[in-house]
Amino acid sequence: MELEEASQSTVDPEVRAYVYSLVSALGGTAADEDGRYVLGDDALACLKDLKKWLKLHDEKANRLDVARCLAEANLVKGDLLEILSAWPEAATEDKIKSKVALACLELLVPLTWPIEKNDIQMTVNHHRHVPYLQLAQTSYKRAILEHESATVLRTTVRIGLPSIALPMGERSSRDEGIIKLLLYFFRNVAMISPPQNLPNEGKDGEVSRSATVEAFHRQDVLALLLTISSNMGEDFNTQDTVIMEVLFHLLKGVDVEKLFMDKKQFKSRNDDDLKSLLAQEAGMHRSYAKNAPTRHNRFGTMIWVKRDDAGKVSTVSGQDVLKDSQQALSKMDQTKKWNKPKQRVKNEEPAYDRFDMPVPLTESASTHLRAFVEEFLDSGFNPLFNHIRKAIEREAERVLEAQQQQFFYLVSWFLEAERVRRRRKKEAKKRRRDKKLEETFEADSFALIATVLNQESFILLNRFMQDRLDLKSWREVQAGMRCFTQILLIVQDMAESPLEEDQEIAENIQNRIFYEETTHDRIIAILRGYKDQGFGYLDSCTELSHVFLRILERYSRENVDLQVRSRRRARKSKKATVKQRQQTDGDDEDEASEMEDVAEAERVSRERKFDFTRFSTKFMTQACIDTFVSFTKYYTDLDTEQLKRAHRFFYRVAFKQDLSVMLFRLDIIALFNKMIKGPEGLDSAGPMFREWDELVRQLVKKMIKKLEQRPELAVELLFSKINSTTYYLEYGYDKQTTSSK
Amino acid sequence: KENGAGLGIDEEIKVTKKRAPVPKLDENRLLSPAGIPKLRRIAKERLKFKGKGHEYSDMARLLNMYQLWLDELYPRAKFADGLAIIEKLGHTKRMQTMRREWINEGKPQDSLDSLGEG
């Protein structure tokens, strides 16, 4: 009795009674009608009333009571979906039935609407209902995707079709509303994912991304998305952001490489994956077995470790330490109980905005999705993203804060997809050419993605990255970084295109990107500013620096007289102008007024020749190195590409810039030692192991030489180096410039 | 205390023992004889390298020396933690001046003079 009352008291009983009576008045399955669903007499009015309840009770009073009641009353699965599925395709013309269907959609959208948890408006009432509702939404999604008898999504498309068919000018605001409602419904369905912190019913597969993609494909939602996005700007206008949201929630976290693999590769890749995983596991067992005890655990060995000449000893127990002294020392360290207190990392971002969590797809889902992506690139990419870019630029009202980040993420995703697609095509062509000896190799131009490679986009991207960097909004900075990385990579591909036109354009773009010194500085600032932003951020920022440095290096080698526009503090240039005046002394008032201008404007910009070595030295600061070190700390989880990235960076530091002293720090050395010599080191059969081994060996060689030459390094090994002493430690004498002053 | 005799007695009986202060790895400890001065000494005595072809064993010897030194200086912390603490201490003003001094001590005097004059 009491328990029942408690569950009743979650919601005001009177509200519950009203809502329940409405739900039961809606209709039901009838025994004498072979279990078909029969609408109630006033079904339409009931639906309208329910909508009013949601609006006037839940929204106005900022509660979730009605939503909760509806979830408990099983409205979606028991009624709404039944009504929709009972709307036969032949009856599309039936006015009343289509009205009922629309009313159902109008209820489905608010019920599946994502519940934003981080609101300041959260009340006790919300805290009570949200977990329940999140689970309920997952079950809604399951029911929508997997209805037994009907295709719910296709039915809802049919609701919108009459409005979509009208030309844009003739649509009433009601028609626009219906289209929007429809798209929001798809967005919600794509977005709902099982809540992470709540127990689920172990049926994740039915609401997974693969299931969503499959259902969207089967029920023609993907086709609708394609149609709308390729006609963006002509027949559609304000729907761009919603379409983008649907795309975002469909594509976030999907691995482009894997998506574009054909069946054979996919299979063999999976087989290889299993093989390599098994090999890895075997390796782990082997390294464990090497140190594992050979006798039972009560065998009771104990040894002394002699410490120094004074005869001090420490004791270590366990027979594994007998074998080698290294083991004994590491065991001594491991048995210490105290840990340095660490700052706890906050992770309060909502999961549905995260795009750096990899999502697996089944084979058939990835086939469908790939077909969609290719078609989208061919037809929808330019119109849609151009349209959204313009909307963002003029700060249109419909563009929400989070959507800018989605925009940049999607641009980066599609650029990568285009790159991978071109590569695959090329490979396929090559293979075919080998067989049939086709001599004409026809290259496609990059026009399909041209709209994101114009000057306006770069300005927008730069401004976005700078803004978000200033605001410390890291997730968004990360989206910007990924986008910029992909742009650089695609421009690089373009420069290698056989078409002369493409090369020219690429040249042009590179010129524009590398002309602004603020861009260079920003990349350094991002790399330097890493602190606990998480692995995804770390991955993106190291990748960006890596790609940027490499492309810029090559470009500046080819264009020796590259100019950059640098901005400096007014003070400095003021000094310079004063100096200049003292020298020339003859110049007239022009300069005086110019000086005033300079004083007014805080910064002044001027051109100067670009010097790559000087620029890359800026990457060799301690902060940047620390970022790469914390990246390398994840070495067991890094793939070949990522390990290569870190390797190249350290190689650059130590041997290209002659700043190996910066790496002579004990924690770095210990990390490198552990990577090569274990325990839990790099896989010695892995493709990057030899390169790393060589790097570490060279580095240690250098360090030991240095230690013998300059014993004071023994102390400096403990610390980050001071600027003034780095030079001395490296070369053995002070810098000329500092000593002359 | 004056009002209720019984209460007063109770209060005085309450003796809160102060917790023993946790030893800290700070500048003072690092600069004490067991700290960096000792490190400088033992580094000179013990760091003998085999050189070419023995990079890894040399590296292991180096790391072991530091680990034992740190264990004696501050037994509480694990090696990696201790290194992190010391690295952080290196940014303080006092440590920086000390570090510069140590380096200057190592510099060959004649070349220093000639550079200063030049």
PDB file of N, CA, C and O in Angstrom, chain A residues 408-451:
ATOM      1  N   PHE A 408      31.659  22.952 -37.868  1.00  0.00           N
ATOM      2  CA  PHE A 408      33.078  22.724 -38.139  1.00  0.00           C
ATOM      3  C   PHE A 408      33.425  21.242 -38.057  1.00  0.00           C
ATOM      4  O   PHE A 408      34.246  20.748 -38.816  1.00  0.00           O
ATOM      5  N   TYR A 409      32.767  20.564 -37.128  1.00  0.00           N
ATOM      6  CA  TYR A 409      33.044  19.138 -37.059  1.00  0.00           C
ATOM      7  C   TYR A 409      32.619  18.450 -38.354  1.00  0.00           C
ATOM      8  O   TYR A 409      33.371  17.647 -38.919  1.00  0.00           O
ATOM      9  N   LEU A 410      31.418  18.794 -38.830  1.00  0.00           N
ATOM     10  CA  LEU A 410      30.927  18.127 -40.039  1.00  0.00           C
ATOM     11  C   LEU A 410      31.785  18.465 -41.249  1.00  0.00           C
ATOM     12  O   LEU A 410      32.067  17.608 -42.083  1.00  0.00           O
ATOM     13  N   VAL A 411      32.209  19.727 -41.346  1.00  0.00           N
ATOM     14  CA  VAL A 411      33.082  20.097 -42.459  1.00  0.00           C
ATOM     15  C   VAL A 411      34.336  19.232 -42.419  1.00  0.00           C
ATOM     16  O   VAL A 411      34.749  18.660 -43.432  1.00  0.00           O
ATOM     17  N   SER A 412      34.918  19.104 -41.242  1.00  0.00           N
ATOM     18  CA  SER A 412      36.145  18.305 -41.152  1.00  0.00           C
ATOM     19  C   SER A 412      35.841  16.852 -41.508  1.00  0.00           C
ATOM     20  O   SER A 412      36.613  16.198 -42.206  1.00  0.00           O
ATOM     21  N   TRP A 413      34.708  16.371 -41.062  1.00  0.00           N
ATOM     22  CA  TRP A 413      34.365  14.970 -41.327  1.00  0.00           C
ATOM     23  C   TRP A 413      34.217  14.732 -42.826  1.00  0.00           C
ATOM     24  O   TRP A 413      34.758  13.773 -43.382  1.00  0.00           O
ATOM     25  N   PHE A 414      33.492  15.625 -43.487  1.00  0.00           N
ATOM     26  CA  PHE A 414      33.255  15.412 -44.920  1.00  0.00           C
ATOM     27  C   PHE A 414      34.520  15.635 -45.736  1.00  0.00           C
ATOM     28  O   PHE A 414      34.720  14.982 -46.760  1.00  0.00           O
ATOM     29  N   LEU A 415      35.351  16.569 -45.303  1.00  0.00           N
ATOM     30  CA  LEU A 415      36.608  16.755 -46.030  1.00  0.00           C
ATOM     31  C   LEU A 415      37.444  15.485 -45.948  1.00  0.00           C
ATOM     32  O   LEU A 415      38.031  15.051 -46.939  1.00  0.00           O
ATOM     33  N   GLU A 416      37.460  14.903 -44.767  1.00  0.00           N
ATOM     34  CA  GLU A 416      38.220  13.665 -44.637  1.00  0.00           C
ATOM     35  C   GLU A 416      37.601  12.581 -45.515  1.00  0.00           C
ATOM     36  O   GLU A 416      38.320  11.835 -46.198  1.00  0.00           O
ATOM     37  N   ALA A 417      36.268  12.535 -45.511  1.00  0.00           N
ATOM     38  CA  ALA A 417      35.594  11.529 -46.330  1.00  0.00           C
ATOM     39  C   ALA A 417      35.959  11.717 -47.798  1.00  0.00           C
ATOM     40  O   ALA A 417      36.245  10.754 -48.511  1.00  0.00           O
ATOM     41  N   GLU A 418      35.963  12.967 -48.249  1.00  0.00           N
ATOM     42  CA  GLU A 418      36.300  13.238 -49.644  1.00  0.00           C
ATOM     43  C   GLU A 418      37.740  12.804 -49.937  1.00  0.00           C
ATOM     44  O   GLU A 418      38.026  12.208 -50.977  1.00  0.00           O
ATOM     45  N   ARG A 419      38.626  13.083 -48.996  1.00  0.00           N
ATOM     46  CA  ARG A 419      40.026  12.707 -49.210  1.00  0.00           C
ATOM     47  C   ARG A 419      40.166  11.189 -49.333  1.00  0.00           C
ATOM     48  O   ARG A 419      40.828  10.685 -50.236  1.00  0.00           O
ATOM     49  N   VAL A 420      39.523  10.507 -48.381  1.00  0.00           N
ATOM     50  CA  VAL A 420      39.627   9.050 -48.401  1.00  0.00           C
ATOM     51  C   VAL A 420      39.011   8.490 -49.671  1.00  0.00           C
ATOM     52  O   VAL A 420      39.549   7.584 -50.304  1.00  0.00           O
ATOM     53  N   ARG A 421      37.897   9.075 -50.082  1.00  0.00           N
ATOM     54  CA  ARG A 421      37.224   8.590 -51.279  1.00  0.00           C
ATOM     55  C   ARG A 421      38.125   8.760 -52.500  1.00  0.00           C
ATOM     56  O   ARG A 421      38.241   7.867 -53.329  1.00  0.00           O
ATOM     57  N   ARG A 422      38.768   9.900 -52.605  1.00  0.00           N
ATOM     58  CA  ARG A 422      39.657  10.124 -53.748  1.00  0.00           C
ATOM     59  C   ARG A 422      40.789   9.109 -53.745  1.00  0.00           C
ATOM     60  O   ARG A 422      41.180   8.587 -54.782  1.00  0.00           O
ATOM     61  N   ARG A 423      41.307   8.879 -52.558  1.00  0.00           N
ATOM     62  CA  ARG A 423      42.437   7.956 -52.489  1.00  0.00           C
ATOM     63  C   ARG A 423      42.018   6.556 -52.951  1.00  0.00           C
ATOM     64  O   ARG A 423      42.705   5.910 -53.735  1.00  0.00           O
ATOM     65  N   ARG A 424      40.841   6.145 -52.467  1.00  0.00           N
ATOM     66  CA  ARG A 424      40.365   4.817 -52.834  1.00  0.00           C
ATOM     67  C   ARG A 424      40.154   4.732 -54.337  1.00  0.00           C
ATOM     68  O   ARG A 424      40.473   3.739 -54.977  1.00  0.00           O
ATOM     69  N   LYS A 425      39.569   5.795 -54.896  1.00  0.00           N
ATOM     70  CA  LYS A 425      39.319   5.815 -56.330  1.00  0.00           C
ATOM     71  C   LYS A 425      40.629   5.666 -57.083  1.00  0.00           C
ATOM     72  O   LYS A 425      40.736   4.920 -58.040  1.00  0.00           O
ATOM     73  N   LYS A 426      41.606   6.422 -56.641  1.00  0.00           N
ATOM     74  CA  LYS A 426      42.903   6.407 -57.298  1.00  0.00           C
ATOM     75  C   LYS A 426      43.480   5.002 -57.251  1.00  0.00           C
ATOM     76  O   LYS A 426      43.953   4.476 -58.260  1.00  0.00           O
ATOM     77  N   GLU A 427      43.411   4.414 -56.072  1.00  0.00           N
ATOM     78  CA  GLU A 427      43.953   3.061 -55.926  1.00  0.00           C
ATOM     79  C   GLU A 427      43.235   2.101 -56.858  1.00  0.00           C
ATOM     80  O   GLU A 427      43.869   1.293 -57.551  1.00  0.00           O
ATOM     81  N   ALA A 428      41.915   2.230 -56.871  1.00  0.00           N
ATOM     82  CA  ALA A 428      41.134   1.331 -57.716  1.00  0.00           C
ATOM     83  C   ALA A 428      41.514   1.518 -59.176  1.00  0.00           C
ATOM     84  O   ALA A 428      41.673   0.559 -59.934  1.00  0.00           O
ATOM     85  N   LYS A 429      41.691   2.787 -59.561  1.00  0.00           N
ATOM     86  CA  LYS A 429      42.043   3.067 -60.956  1.00  0.00           C
ATOM     87  C   LYS A 429      43.401   2.481 -61.296  1.00  0.00           C
ATOM     88  O   LYS A 429      43.618   1.937 -62.360  1.00  0.00           O
ATOM     89  N   LYS A 430      44.298   2.660 -60.367  1.00  0.00           N
ATOM     90  CA  LYS A 430      45.651   2.158 -60.599  1.00  0.00           C
ATOM     91  C   LYS A 430      45.605   0.651 -60.840  1.00  0.00           C
ATOM     92  O   LYS A 430      46.223   0.127 -61.756  1.00  0.00           O
ATOM     93  N   ARG A 431      44.831   0.001 -59.982  1.00  0.00           N
ATOM     94  CA  ARG A 431      44.743  -1.434 -60.107  1.00  0.00           C
ATOM     95  C   ARG A 431      44.189  -1.822 -61.482  1.00  0.00           C
ATOM     96  O   ARG A 431      44.676  -2.696 -62.152  1.00  0.00           O
ATOM     97  N   ARG A 432      43.154  -1.088 -61.857  1.00  0.00           N
ATOM     98  CA  ARG A 432      42.538  -1.390 -63.125  1.00  0.00           C
ATOM     99  C   ARG A 432      43.507  -1.091 -64.269  1.00  0.00           C
ATOM    100  O   ARG A 432      43.576  -1.785 -65.250  1.00  0.00           O
ATOM    101  N   ARG A 433      44.254  -0.016 -64.121  1.00  0.00           N
ATOM    102  CA  ARG A 433      45.176   0.373 -65.184  1.00  0.00           C
ATOM    103  C   ARG A 433      46.248  -0.692 -65.369  1.00  0.00           C
ATOM    104  O   ARG A 433      46.674  -1.003 -66.457  1.00  0.00           O
ATOM    105  N   ASP A 434      46.657  -1.222 -64.203  1.00  0.00           N
ATOM    106  CA  ASP A 434      47.660  -2.283 -64.311  1.00  0.00           C
ATOM    107  C   ASP A 434      47.145  -3.447 -65.133  1.00  0.00           C
ATOM    108  O   ASP A 434      47.888  -4.072 -65.883  1.00  0.00           O
ATOM    109  N   LYS A 435      45.853  -3.707 -64.974  1.00  0.00           N
ATOM    110  CA  LYS A 435      45.303  -4.853 -65.665  1.00  0.00           C
ATOM    111  C   LYS A 435      45.050  -4.545 -67.142  1.00  0.00           C
ATOM    112  O   LYS A 435      45.433  -5.271 -68.028  1.00  0.00           O
ATOM    113  N   LYS A 436      44.375  -3.430 -67.367  1.00  0.00           N
ATOM    114  CA  LYS A 436      43.899  -3.189 -68.727  1.00  0.00           C
ATOM    115  C   LYS A 436      44.782  -2.197 -69.481  1.00  0.00           C
ATOM    116  O   LYS A 436      44.523  -1.904 -70.649  1.00  0.00           O
ATOM    117  N   LEU A 437      45.754  -1.650 -68.826  1.00  0.00           N
ATOM    118  CA  LEU A 437      46.654  -0.690 -69.456  1.00  0.00           C
ATOM    119  C   LEU A 437      45.902   0.520 -70.024  1.00  0.00           C
ATOM    120  O   LEU A 437      46.071   0.905 -71.177  1.00  0.00           O
ATOM    121  N   GLU A 438      45.050   1.067 -69.175  1.00  0.00           N
ATOM    122  CA  GLU A 438      44.400   2.311 -69.577  1.00  0.00           C
ATOM    123  C   GLU A 438      45.422   3.425 -69.442  1.00  0.00           C
ATOM    124  O   GLU A 438      46.076   3.552 -68.411  1.00  0.00           O
ATOM    125  N   GLU A 439      45.546   4.249 -70.462  1.00  0.00           N
ATOM    126  CA  GLU A 439      46.577   5.278 -70.289  1.00  0.00           C
ATOM    127  C   GLU A 439      46.015   6.617 -69.818  1.00  0.00           C
ATOM    128  O   GLU A 439      46.705   7.391 -69.172  1.00  0.00           O
ATOM    129  N   THR A 440      44.765   6.875 -70.142  1.00  0.00           N
ATOM    130  CA  THR A 440      44.259   8.178 -69.708  1.00  0.00           C
ATOM    131  C   THR A 440      43.796   8.095 -68.261  1.00  0.00           C
ATOM    132  O   THR A 440      42.890   7.352 -67.925  1.00  0.00           O
ATOM    133  N   PHE A 441      44.443   8.876 -67.434  1.00  0.00           N
ATOM    134  CA  PHE A 441      44.021   8.934 -66.037  1.00  0.00           C
ATOM    135  C   PHE A 441      43.295  10.252 -65.831  1.00  0.00           C
ATOM    136  O   PHE A 441      43.888  11.321 -65.925  1.00  0.00           O
ATOM    137  N   GLU A 442      42.004  10.100 -65.562  1.00  0.00           N
ATOM    138  CA  GLU A 442      41.202  11.311 -65.507  1.00  0.00           C
ATOM    139  C   GLU A 442      41.045  11.753 -64.045  1.00  0.00           C
ATOM    140  O   GLU A 442      40.572  10.997 -63.207  1.00  0.00           O
ATOM    141  N   ALA A 443      41.468  12.937 -63.760  1.00  0.00           N
ATOM    142  CA  ALA A 443      41.380  13.412 -62.377  1.00  0.00           C
ATOM    143  C   ALA A 443      40.154  14.289 -62.201  1.00  0.00           C
ATOM    144  O   ALA A 443      39.794  15.056 -63.084  1.00  0.00           O
ATOM    145  N   ASP A 444      39.515  14.159 -61.037  1.00  0.00           N
ATOM    146  CA  ASP A 444      38.380  15.027 -60.765  1.00  0.00           C
ATOM    147  C   ASP A 444      38.895  16.307 -60.115  1.00  0.00           C
ATOM    148  O   ASP A 444      39.901  16.294 -59.435  1.00  0.00           O
ATOM    149  N   SER A 445      38.161  17.345 -60.324  1.00  0.00           N
ATOM    150  CA  SER A 445      38.576  18.584 -59.663  1.00  0.00           C
ATOM    151  C   SER A 445      37.980  18.616 -58.260  1.00  0.00           C
ATOM    152  O   SER A 445      37.168  17.777 -57.894  1.00  0.00           O
ATOM    153  N   PHE A 446      38.378  19.578 -57.525  1.00  0.00           N
ATOM    154  CA  PHE A 446      37.942  19.633 -56.128  1.00  0.00           C
ATOM    155  C   PHE A 446      36.702  20.501 -55.949  1.00  0.00           C
ATOM    156  O   PHE A 446      36.429  20.971 -54.869  1.00  0.00           O
ATOM    157  N   ALA A 447      35.984  20.716 -57.058  1.00  0.00           N
ATOM    158  CA  ALA A 447      34.860  21.645 -57.000  1.00  0.00           C
ATOM    159  C   ALA A 447      33.767  21.191 -56.039  1.00  0.00           C
ATOM    160  O   ALA A 447      33.034  22.008 -55.501  1.00  0.00           O
ATOM    161  N   LEU A 448      33.717  19.869 -55.770  1.00  0.00           N
ATOM    162  CA  LEU A 448      32.628  19.362 -54.936  1.00  0.00           C
ATOM    163  C   LEU A 448      32.664  19.895 -53.515  1.00  0.00           C
ATOM    164  O   LEU A 448      31.662  19.914 -52.816  1.00  0.00           O
ATOM    165  N   ILE A 449      33.831  20.304 -53.104  1.00  0.00           N
ATOM    166  CA  ILE A 449      33.930  20.779 -51.725  1.00  0.00           C
ATOM    167  C   ILE A 449      34.438  22.212 -51.683  1.00  0.00           C
ATOM    168  O   ILE A 449      34.931  22.684 -50.667  1.00  0.00           O
ATOM    169  N   ALA A 450      34.292  22.897 -52.815  1.00  0.00           N
ATOM    170  CA  ALA A 450      34.937  24.208 -52.950  1.00  0.00           C
ATOM    171  C   ALA A 450      34.414  25.244 -51.972  1.00  0.00           C
ATOM    172  O   ALA A 450      35.155  26.139 -51.562  1.00  0.00           O
ATOM    173  N   THR A 451      33.148  25.114 -51.554  1.00  0.00           N
ATOM    174  CA  THR A 451      32.579  26.219 -50.782  1.00  0.00           C
ATOM    175  C   THR A 451      33.211  26.399 -49.412  1.00  0.00           C
ATOM    176  O   THR A 451      33.093  27.459 -48.826  1.00  0.00           O
TER     177      THR A 451
END
